[in-house]
Amino acid sequence: MSIDRVVMAFAGTVILITVAAALFAGVQWALWITGFVGLNMLQAAFTGFCPLAIILKKMGVKPGVAFS
């Protein structure tokens, strides 16, 4: 998997887990995490800066098109 796909899979997983926690466990603070992930995805779309992509690149994951 490329960095792009790992970033999208990670973001999607975090969003689904935190929404499920808010709905089923009543953990309202989880929505703040969901909002943070969404905001980070939005800014990454415009700036190309993604902290997770930097970490993955240092770990040796092959670069993709968006985060090279």
CSV table of N, CA and C in Angstrom, one decimal, residues 11-66:
chain,number,residue,atom,x,y,z
A,11,ALA,N,-7.5,7.4,8.4
A,11,ALA,CA,-8.5,8.4,8.7
A,11,ALA,C,-9.9,7.8,8.7
A,12,GLY,N,-10.2,7.0,7.8
A,12,GLY,CA,-11.6,6.4,7.8
A,12,GLY,C,-11.8,5.5,9.0
A,13,THR,N,-10.8,4.8,9.4
A,13,THR,CA,-11.0,3.9,10.5
A,13,THR,C,-11.2,4.7,11.8
A,14,VAL,N,-10.4,5.8,12.0
A,14,VAL,CA,-10.6,6.6,13.2
A,14,VAL,C,-11.9,7.3,13.2
A,15,ILE,N,-12.4,7.7,12.1
A,15,ILE,CA,-13.7,8.4,12.0
A,15,ILE,C,-14.8,7.4,12.3
A,16,LEU,N,-14.8,6.2,11.8
A,16,LEU,CA,-15.8,5.2,12.0
A,16,LEU,C,-15.8,4.8,13.5
A,17,ILE,N,-14.6,4.6,14.1
A,17,ILE,CA,-14.5,4.2,15.5
A,17,ILE,C,-15.1,5.2,16.4
A,18,THR,N,-14.7,6.5,16.2
A,18,THR,CA,-15.1,7.6,17.1
A,18,THR,C,-16.6,7.9,16.9
A,19,VAL,N,-17.2,7.8,15.7
A,19,VAL,CA,-18.6,7.9,15.5
A,19,VAL,C,-19.4,6.8,16.2
A,20,ALA,N,-18.9,5.6,16.1
A,20,ALA,CA,-19.5,4.5,16.8
A,20,ALA,C,-19.5,4.6,18.3
A,21,ALA,N,-18.3,5.1,18.8
A,21,ALA,CA,-18.2,5.4,20.2
A,21,ALA,C,-19.2,6.4,20.7
A,22,ALA,N,-19.4,7.4,19.9
A,22,ALA,CA,-20.3,8.5,20.3
A,22,ALA,C,-21.8,8.0,20.2
A,23,LEU,N,-22.1,7.2,19.2
A,23,LEU,CA,-23.5,6.7,19.1
A,23,LEU,C,-23.8,5.6,20.1
A,24,PHE,N,-23.0,4.6,20.2
A,24,PHE,CA,-23.3,3.5,21.0
A,24,PHE,C,-22.9,3.5,22.4
A,25,ALA,N,-21.8,4.2,22.7
A,25,ALA,CA,-21.3,4.3,24.1
A,25,ALA,C,-21.5,5.6,24.8
A,26,GLY,N,-22.1,6.5,24.0
A,26,GLY,CA,-22.4,7.9,24.5
A,26,GLY,C,-21.1,8.7,24.9
A,27,VAL,N,-20.0,8.4,24.2
A,27,VAL,CA,-18.8,9.1,24.5
A,27,VAL,C,-18.8,10.3,23.6
A,28,GLN,N,-19.2,11.4,24.2
A,28,GLN,CA,-19.3,12.7,23.4
A,28,GLN,C,-18.0,13.3,22.9
A,29,TRP,N,-17.0,13.1,23.8
A,29,TRP,CA,-15.7,13.6,23.4
A,29,TRP,C,-15.1,13.0,22.1
A,30,ALA,N,-15.6,11.8,21.8
A,30,ALA,CA,-15.1,11.2,20.6
A,30,ALA,C,-15.4,12.0,19.3
A,31,LEU,N,-16.5,12.8,19.4
A,31,LEU,CA,-16.8,13.6,18.2
A,31,LEU,C,-15.7,14.7,18.0
A,32,TRP,N,-15.0,15.1,19.0
A,32,TRP,CA,-13.9,16.1,18.9
A,32,TRP,C,-12.8,15.5,18.0
A,33,ILE,N,-12.6,14.2,18.3
A,33,ILE,CA,-11.5,13.5,17.5
A,33,ILE,C,-12.0,13.4,16.0
A,34,THR,N,-13.2,13.1,15.8
A,34,THR,CA,-13.8,13.0,14.5
A,34,THR,C,-13.6,14.3,13.8
A,35,GLY,N,-13.9,15.4,14.5
A,35,GLY,CA,-13.8,16.8,13.9
A,35,GLY,C,-12.3,17.1,13.6
A,36,PHE,N,-11.4,16.7,14.5
A,36,PHE,CA,-10.0,16.9,14.2
A,36,PHE,C,-9.5,16.2,13.0
A,37,VAL,N,-9.9,14.9,12.8
A,37,VAL,CA,-9.5,14.2,11.7
A,37,VAL,C,-10.0,14.8,10.4
A,38,GLY,N,-11.3,15.2,10.4
A,38,GLY,CA,-11.9,15.8,9.3
A,38,GLY,C,-11.2,17.1,8.9
A,39,LEU,N,-10.9,17.9,9.9
A,39,LEU,CA,-10.2,19.2,9.7
A,39,LEU,C,-8.8,19.0,9.1
A,40,ASN,N,-8.1,18.0,9.6
A,40,ASN,CA,-6.8,17.6,9.2
A,40,ASN,C,-6.8,17.2,7.7
A,41,MET,N,-7.9,16.4,7.3
A,41,MET,CA,-8.0,15.9,6.0
A,41,MET,C,-8.3,17.1,5.0
A,42,LEU,N,-9.1,18.1,5.5
A,42,LEU,CA,-9.4,19.3,4.7
A,42,LEU,C,-8.1,20.1,4.5
A,43,GLN,N,-7.4,20.4,5.5
A,43,GLN,CA,-6.2,21.2,5.3
A,43,GLN,C,-5.1,20.5,4.5
A,44,ALA,N,-5.0,19.1,4.6
A,44,ALA,CA,-4.1,18.4,3.8
A,44,ALA,C,-4.4,18.4,2.4
A,45,ALA,N,-5.7,18.5,2.0
A,45,ALA,CA,-6.1,18.6,0.6
A,45,ALA,C,-5.6,19.9,0.0
A,46,PHE,N,-5.5,21.0,0.8
A,46,PHE,CA,-5.1,22.3,0.3
A,46,PHE,C,-3.6,22.5,0.4
A,47,THR,N,-3.0,22.0,1.5
A,47,THR,CA,-1.6,22.3,1.7
A,47,THR,C,-0.6,21.2,1.4
A,48,GLY,N,-1.1,20.0,1.4
A,48,GLY,CA,-0.3,18.8,1.1
A,48,GLY,C,0.5,18.4,2.4
A,49,PHE,N,0.3,19.0,3.5
A,49,PHE,CA,0.9,18.7,4.8
A,49,PHE,C,0.1,17.7,5.6
A,50,CYS,N,0.7,16.5,5.9
A,50,CYS,CA,0.0,15.5,6.6
A,50,CYS,C,1.0,14.9,7.6
A,51,PRO,N,0.8,15.1,8.9
A,51,PRO,CA,1.8,14.5,9.9
A,51,PRO,C,1.9,13.0,9.7
A,52,LEU,N,0.8,12.3,9.5
A,52,LEU,CA,0.8,10.8,9.4
A,52,LEU,C,1.7,10.4,8.1
A,53,ALA,N,1.5,11.2,7.1
A,53,ALA,CA,2.3,10.9,5.8
A,53,ALA,C,3.8,11.0,6.1
A,54,ILE,N,4.2,12.0,6.9
A,54,ILE,CA,5.6,12.2,7.2
A,54,ILE,C,6.1,11.0,8.0
A,55,ILE,N,5.3,10.6,9.0
A,55,ILE,CA,5.7,9.4,9.8
A,55,ILE,C,5.8,8.2,9.0
A,56,LEU,N,4.8,7.9,8.1
A,56,LEU,CA,4.9,6.8,7.3
A,56,LEU,C,6.1,6.8,6.3
A,57,LYS,N,6.4,8.0,5.8
A,57,LYS,CA,7.5,8.1,4.9
A,57,LYS,C,8.8,7.7,5.6
A,58,LYS,N,9.0,8.2,6.9
A,58,LYS,CA,10.1,7.8,7.7
A,58,LYS,C,10.2,6.3,8.0
A,59,MET,N,9.0,5.7,8.0
A,59,MET,CA,9.0,4.3,8.3
A,59,MET,C,9.3,3.4,7.1
A,60,GLY,N,9.3,4.1,5.9
A,60,GLY,CA,9.7,3.4,4.7
A,60,GLY,C,8.5,2.9,3.8
A,61,VAL,N,7.3,3.4,4.1
A,61,VAL,CA,6.2,3.1,3.3
A,61,VAL,C,6.4,3.8,1.9
A,62,LYS,N,6.1,3.1,0.9
A,62,LYS,CA,6.3,3.7,-0.5
A,62,LYS,C,5.4,4.9,-0.7
A,63,PRO,N,6.0,5.9,-1.3
A,63,PRO,CA,5.1,7.1,-1.5
A,63,PRO,C,4.1,6.9,-2.6
A,64,GLY,N,3.1,7.7,-2.5
A,64,GLY,CA,2.0,7.6,-3.5
A,64,GLY,C,2.1,8.9,-4.3
A,65,VAL,N,0.9,9.3,-4.8
A,65,VAL,CA,0.9,10.5,-5.7
A,65,VAL,C,0.6,11.8,-4.8
A,66,ALA,N,-0.2,11.7,-3.8
A,66,ALA,CA,-0.6,12.9,-3.0
A,66,ALA,C,0.5,13.3,-2.1
